[in-house]
Amino acid sequence: MINFSPEVNFIFGKNGAGKTNLLDAIYYLSYTKSALNTTDYENIKKGKNFFKIEGSFNKREIKYTCLLNEKYLKKIFENNTPYKKIKDHIGKIPCVFITPYDINLIRGYSKQRRKFIDMLICQINKNYLDDLITYNKLLKQRNTYLKNTLTIEYIDINQLNTYNERLFILNNSIKTIRKEHINLITHRFNKIFKTLSQSNIKASIEYISNFENKKGIKQYENDFKNDFYSNKTSFGIHNDDYIFKMDNELIKKYGSQGQQKLFIISLKIAEFFILKFFSKKNPIILLDDVFDKLDDKRINLLLKYFDSNKFSQIFITDSLESRIEKIKNINKKIKIINIKNGKINEQ
């Protein structure tokens, strides 16, 4: 059991010591899944057949437990009472995690950017979460039906239209909500980026989608043959993307490593403020190796920003013990934790 500071926790240790795993455990209690591993199985310690994570929140008034048993069945508990549906836990402990892997939001595929935005919206809009779950289920069913039909002549148009009609309605709903929220995120993001960059560089986020209401449901019919031979649905919000730019150029091509890092940090801090506004809660901030690729000026600006704004609990990891002196400049209650050979030493 570790007792953290309610304000700032600085965790240092060599690479591979377990700093990131500690933050990921906190993230797991928030989202019921790992930020780093794609399957729950990967979170089990070698030689074991289950894992259990527990954490107390709100001055120990509420305890949350995540348990994956030997049959790889996951259960989430609130004060020892299991949830009927795991999705009911989402949003209870809002959390923002900034990791070195976030650079893939810029350099990676559209799926990663959609996932990030979807996770944010799902925490503040339960209808969106339900629509997204239903949409993905129907999309999978439609694609499976196309794949399992031997020839195009055997396709039951009536059955296909049933999928098309329901998907069209959900497309319209999901796109509308995404468009509304990306405008809110972009507005907040621009202010943060300008403050942290201390420059006139204009950063922007552009939302693009191949779903257009004016095309109507007939677009499914127009794409029918291509969908059949490719075994996937080409029309819809599952192909949406968010384009990150700097001075109207793709930041993944023209931005330096430092600028890309600052872009991601600004985006994640915008996530914090959006979650705070809608949930009326102060999200936990997890900063994993956040100072990497930033010069001293940017590090000082970032720490000043966290110090001067109303953030709640912050966790910062670093491999350099020397950065403790910088952290001590923050005018908050600070706890120093050293992780060495998997062991936690509180200072």
XYZ file of C-alpha atoms in Angstrom:
347
model
C 0.000 0.000 0.000
C 1.369 3.413 -1.032
C 0.068 6.679 0.399
C 0.395 9.351 -2.262
C 0.380 13.104 -1.898
C -2.993 14.627 -2.833
C -1.089 17.162 -4.947
C 2.278 16.243 -6.564
C 4.086 12.887 -6.575
C 7.541 12.693 -8.187
C 8.618 9.127 -8.957
C 12.189 8.546 -10.104
C 14.264 5.517 -10.970
C 16.218 3.914 -13.775
C 14.526 2.850 -16.993
C 12.774 -0.480 -16.478
C 12.466 -0.016 -12.710
C 8.661 -0.075 -12.804
C 7.722 3.628 -12.803
C 5.452 3.330 -15.826
C 3.755 0.204 -14.438
C 2.787 2.156 -11.340
C 1.122 4.871 -13.414
C -0.529 2.272 -15.625
C -2.084 0.641 -12.543
C -3.688 3.976 -11.648
C -4.866 4.336 -15.253
C -6.326 0.821 -15.108
C -8.423 1.763 -12.075
C -9.797 4.653 -14.122
C -10.442 3.032 -17.503
C -10.585 -0.690 -16.533
C -7.819 -1.417 -19.021
C -4.154 -0.745 -19.568
C -2.921 2.305 -21.449
C 0.083 0.337 -22.708
C -0.912 -3.309 -23.207
C -3.473 -4.395 -25.770
C -4.808 -7.358 -23.774
C -5.504 -7.890 -20.068
C -3.435 -11.074 -20.209
C -0.289 -8.983 -20.789
C -0.759 -7.315 -17.394
C -0.319 -10.592 -15.491
C 3.066 -11.043 -13.862
C 5.134 -13.844 -15.319
C 4.501 -17.067 -13.415
C 1.108 -15.910 -12.114
C -2.395 -16.578 -13.455
C -4.291 -13.512 -12.177
C -3.867 -9.906 -11.086
C -5.604 -7.549 -8.680
C -5.384 -3.759 -8.410
C -6.892 -1.766 -5.553
C -7.009 1.958 -4.897
C -8.779 4.275 -2.484
C -10.023 7.658 -3.655
C -11.701 10.779 -2.268
C -9.899 10.670 1.081
C -10.317 6.889 1.283
C -14.104 7.074 1.114
C -14.325 4.962 -2.047
C -12.286 1.872 -2.894
C -12.105 0.504 -6.427
C -10.822 -2.970 -7.267
C -9.975 -4.473 -10.652
C -9.622 -8.252 -10.715
C -8.700 -10.583 -13.551
C -9.043 -14.205 -12.435
C -7.322 -17.354 -13.655
C -10.000 -17.763 -16.363
C -9.188 -14.228 -17.600
C -12.613 -12.971 -16.541
C -12.524 -9.341 -15.439
C -14.554 -7.864 -12.603
C -14.640 -4.290 -11.311
C -15.786 -3.465 -7.772
C -16.816 -0.265 -6.025
C -16.492 -0.680 -2.256
C -16.569 -4.488 -2.767
C -19.781 -4.301 -4.834
C -19.289 -5.560 -8.409
C -20.586 -3.553 -11.350
C -23.252 -5.251 -13.453
C -21.600 -3.735 -16.523
C -17.962 -2.660 -16.626
C -18.843 0.346 -18.793
C -20.770 1.794 -15.808
C -17.409 2.515 -14.149
C -16.124 4.715 -16.993
C -16.014 8.336 -15.858
C -15.960 7.606 -12.113
C -12.239 8.447 -11.845
C -11.335 10.764 -14.727
C -7.679 10.450 -15.591
C -5.255 11.900 -18.159
C -2.124 9.917 -18.999
C 0.748 11.453 -20.979
C 3.284 8.845 -22.123
C 6.158 8.714 -24.657
C 3.934 6.408 -26.743
C 1.510 9.283 -27.321
C 3.759 10.412 -30.157
C 1.904 7.743 -32.156
C -1.136 10.010 -32.078
C 0.834 12.169 -34.492
C 2.866 9.570 -36.379
C 0.504 6.597 -36.276
C -2.723 5.568 -37.966
C -6.140 7.234 -37.809
C -7.410 4.436 -35.547
C -5.212 5.708 -32.714
C -6.490 9.268 -33.024
C -10.135 8.100 -33.165
C -9.578 5.964 -30.084
C -8.179 8.920 -28.143
C -11.076 11.239 -29.025
C -13.649 8.471 -28.497
C -12.295 7.675 -25.025
C -12.600 11.328 -24.087
C -16.160 11.745 -25.368
C -17.321 8.429 -23.872
C -16.460 9.671 -20.385
C -18.683 12.718 -20.670
C -21.494 11.422 -22.893
C -23.016 8.035 -22.041
C -25.303 8.136 -25.090
C -22.234 8.426 -27.281
C -20.690 5.404 -25.574
C -23.853 3.361 -26.175
C -24.074 4.499 -29.813
C -20.430 3.661 -30.433
C -20.776 0.180 -28.927
C -23.889 -0.494 -31.035
C -22.267 0.914 -34.174
C -19.141 -1.250 -33.854
C -21.290 -4.314 -33.209
C -23.454 -3.701 -36.306
C -20.416 -2.891 -38.439
C -18.795 -6.171 -37.422
C -22.005 -8.071 -38.205
C -22.311 -6.446 -41.654
C -18.680 -7.163 -42.503
C -18.991 -10.764 -41.299
C -22.116 -11.244 -43.398
C -20.313 -9.979 -46.504
C -17.307 -12.175 -45.781
C -19.323 -15.346 -45.191
C -21.478 -15.042 -48.311
C -19.937 -17.144 -51.065
C -20.979 -15.089 -54.101
C -22.477 -11.661 -54.606
C -25.630 -13.216 -56.073
C -26.411 -14.845 -52.705
C -26.528 -11.542 -50.842
C -29.914 -10.905 -49.205
C -30.509 -7.234 -49.998
C -33.231 -6.928 -47.361
C -30.882 -8.157 -44.636
C -28.117 -5.873 -45.846
C -30.495 -2.894 -45.874
C -31.377 -3.627 -42.258
C -27.719 -3.076 -41.357
C -27.487 -0.046 -43.655
C -30.479 1.747 -42.161
C -29.346 1.325 -38.556
C -25.741 2.196 -39.364
C -26.821 5.346 -41.212
C -28.735 6.660 -38.186
C -25.798 5.940 -35.867
C -23.340 7.509 -38.322
C -25.316 10.726 -38.240
C -25.501 10.790 -34.446
C -21.836 9.919 -33.826
C -20.486 12.377 -36.396
C -22.572 15.213 -34.948
C -21.249 14.579 -31.438
C -17.640 14.227 -32.642
C -17.875 17.498 -34.535
C -19.272 19.354 -31.506
C -16.621 18.037 -29.140
C -13.628 18.488 -31.438
C -14.539 22.181 -31.671
C -14.473 22.412 -27.861
C -11.187 20.506 -27.646
C -9.548 22.614 -30.376
C -10.574 25.880 -28.732
C -8.975 24.868 -25.427
C -5.978 23.210 -27.116
C -5.031 26.344 -29.072
C -4.796 28.442 -25.895
C -2.639 25.866 -24.114
C -0.269 25.360 -27.049
C 0.237 29.106 -27.402
C 1.052 29.439 -23.693
C 3.484 26.519 -23.581
C 5.208 27.235 -26.898
C 5.618 30.976 -26.212
C 5.441 31.561 -29.960
C 3.094 32.693 -32.737
C 3.045 29.223 -34.296
C -0.548 28.235 -35.025
C -1.395 24.637 -34.193
C -4.701 23.143 -35.334
C -6.803 19.966 -35.387
C -8.902 19.213 -38.474
C -11.730 16.663 -38.301
C -12.431 14.780 -41.550
C -15.060 12.156 -42.321
C -16.259 10.320 -45.418
C -19.792 10.204 -43.985
C -22.024 12.899 -45.387
C -25.722 13.022 -44.586
C -26.517 14.481 -48.013
C -25.174 11.350 -49.700
C -27.998 9.460 -48.041
C -28.339 5.767 -47.399
C -27.899 5.069 -51.118
C -24.154 5.478 -50.595
C -24.162 1.964 -49.118
C -25.733 0.726 -52.349
C -23.169 2.586 -54.446
C -20.336 0.954 -52.483
C -21.991 -2.467 -52.339
C -19.731 -4.285 -54.811
C -16.516 -2.841 -53.389
C -17.669 -3.748 -49.883
C -18.419 -7.321 -50.910
C -15.056 -7.955 -52.539
C -13.071 -6.204 -49.800
C -15.141 -7.804 -46.987
C -15.475 -4.466 -45.228
C -17.757 -1.426 -45.143
C -16.107 1.565 -46.803
C -18.682 4.241 -45.917
C -18.922 5.523 -42.360
C -17.461 7.193 -39.297
C -15.148 4.225 -38.602
C -12.875 5.830 -41.211
C -12.846 9.284 -39.569
C -9.548 11.003 -38.855
C -8.177 14.017 -37.006
C -5.382 15.830 -38.825
C -2.787 17.588 -36.654
C -1.198 20.654 -38.203
C 1.263 23.412 -37.355
C 1.076 26.593 -39.459
C -1.183 24.659 -41.876
C 1.437 21.953 -42.431
C 1.329 18.374 -41.152
C 3.166 18.401 -37.850
C 4.302 14.791 -38.336
C 6.296 15.931 -41.376
C 7.450 19.421 -40.468
C 7.402 19.578 -36.662
C 10.555 19.019 -34.604
C 10.577 16.382 -31.843
C 10.172 19.115 -29.247
C 7.249 20.704 -31.116
C 5.551 17.344 -31.535
C 5.988 16.613 -27.830
C 4.556 20.023 -26.933
C 1.608 19.411 -29.282
C 0.778 16.151 -27.495
C 1.153 17.673 -24.026
C -1.157 20.551 -25.017
C -3.687 18.074 -26.419
C -3.673 16.006 -23.224
C -4.004 19.081 -21.003
C -6.980 20.132 -23.152
C -8.387 16.685 -22.412
C -8.003 17.450 -18.695
C -10.001 20.675 -18.905
C -12.758 19.122 -21.039
C -13.136 16.246 -18.565
C -13.111 18.665 -15.636
C -15.789 20.880 -17.182
C -18.229 18.105 -18.025
C -17.628 15.737 -15.108
C -17.301 18.470 -12.444
C -14.331 16.462 -11.160
C -10.595 17.138 -11.184
C -8.969 14.392 -13.267
C -5.764 12.766 -12.062
C -2.743 13.722 -14.206
C -0.165 11.035 -15.007
C 3.040 12.338 -16.618
C 5.368 9.549 -17.696
C 8.832 10.733 -18.743
C 7.184 13.981 -19.832
C 10.406 16.044 -19.796
C 12.109 13.970 -22.492
C 12.766 15.943 -25.723
C 12.071 19.247 -23.905
C 14.769 21.825 -23.155
C 15.072 23.493 -19.744
C 13.012 26.487 -20.875
C 10.075 24.288 -21.913
C 10.368 22.175 -18.742
C 10.240 25.297 -16.568
C 7.268 26.654 -18.531
C 5.428 23.357 -18.145
C 6.065 23.158 -14.396
C 5.000 26.786 -14.009
C 1.806 25.993 -15.922
C 0.980 23.078 -13.612
C 1.815 25.211 -10.595
C -0.358 28.180 -11.599
C -3.472 26.280 -12.713
C -5.991 24.433 -10.595
C -4.872 20.868 -11.179
C -5.540 18.256 -8.533
C -3.356 15.172 -8.076
C -0.310 14.922 -10.337
C 2.104 12.008 -10.804
C 5.424 12.669 -12.574
C 7.992 10.022 -13.444
C 11.582 10.637 -14.490
C 14.818 8.692 -14.771
C 16.856 11.643 -13.513
C 17.035 12.157 -9.763
C 18.517 15.603 -10.400
C 15.116 16.872 -11.565
C 13.903 16.738 -7.953
C 15.255 20.283 -7.545
C 13.037 21.522 -10.388
C 10.007 19.735 -8.931
C 10.594 21.338 -5.546
C 9.980 24.727 -7.157
C 6.297 23.795 -7.468
C 4.324 25.453 -4.702
C 2.374 22.320 -3.770
C 2.611 19.378 -1.380
C 5.243 17.128 -2.937
C 6.058 13.498 -2.233
C 9.264 11.958 -3.580
C 9.230 8.240 -4.415
C 12.182 6.177 -5.615
C 11.653 2.868 -7.402
C 14.660 0.576 -7.489
C 14.663 -3.093 -8.532
C 10.879 -3.163 -8.321
C 10.852 -1.861 -4.743
C 9.225 1.420 -3.719
C 11.024 3.741 -1.330
C 9.106 6.732 -0.006
C 11.086 9.833 0.946
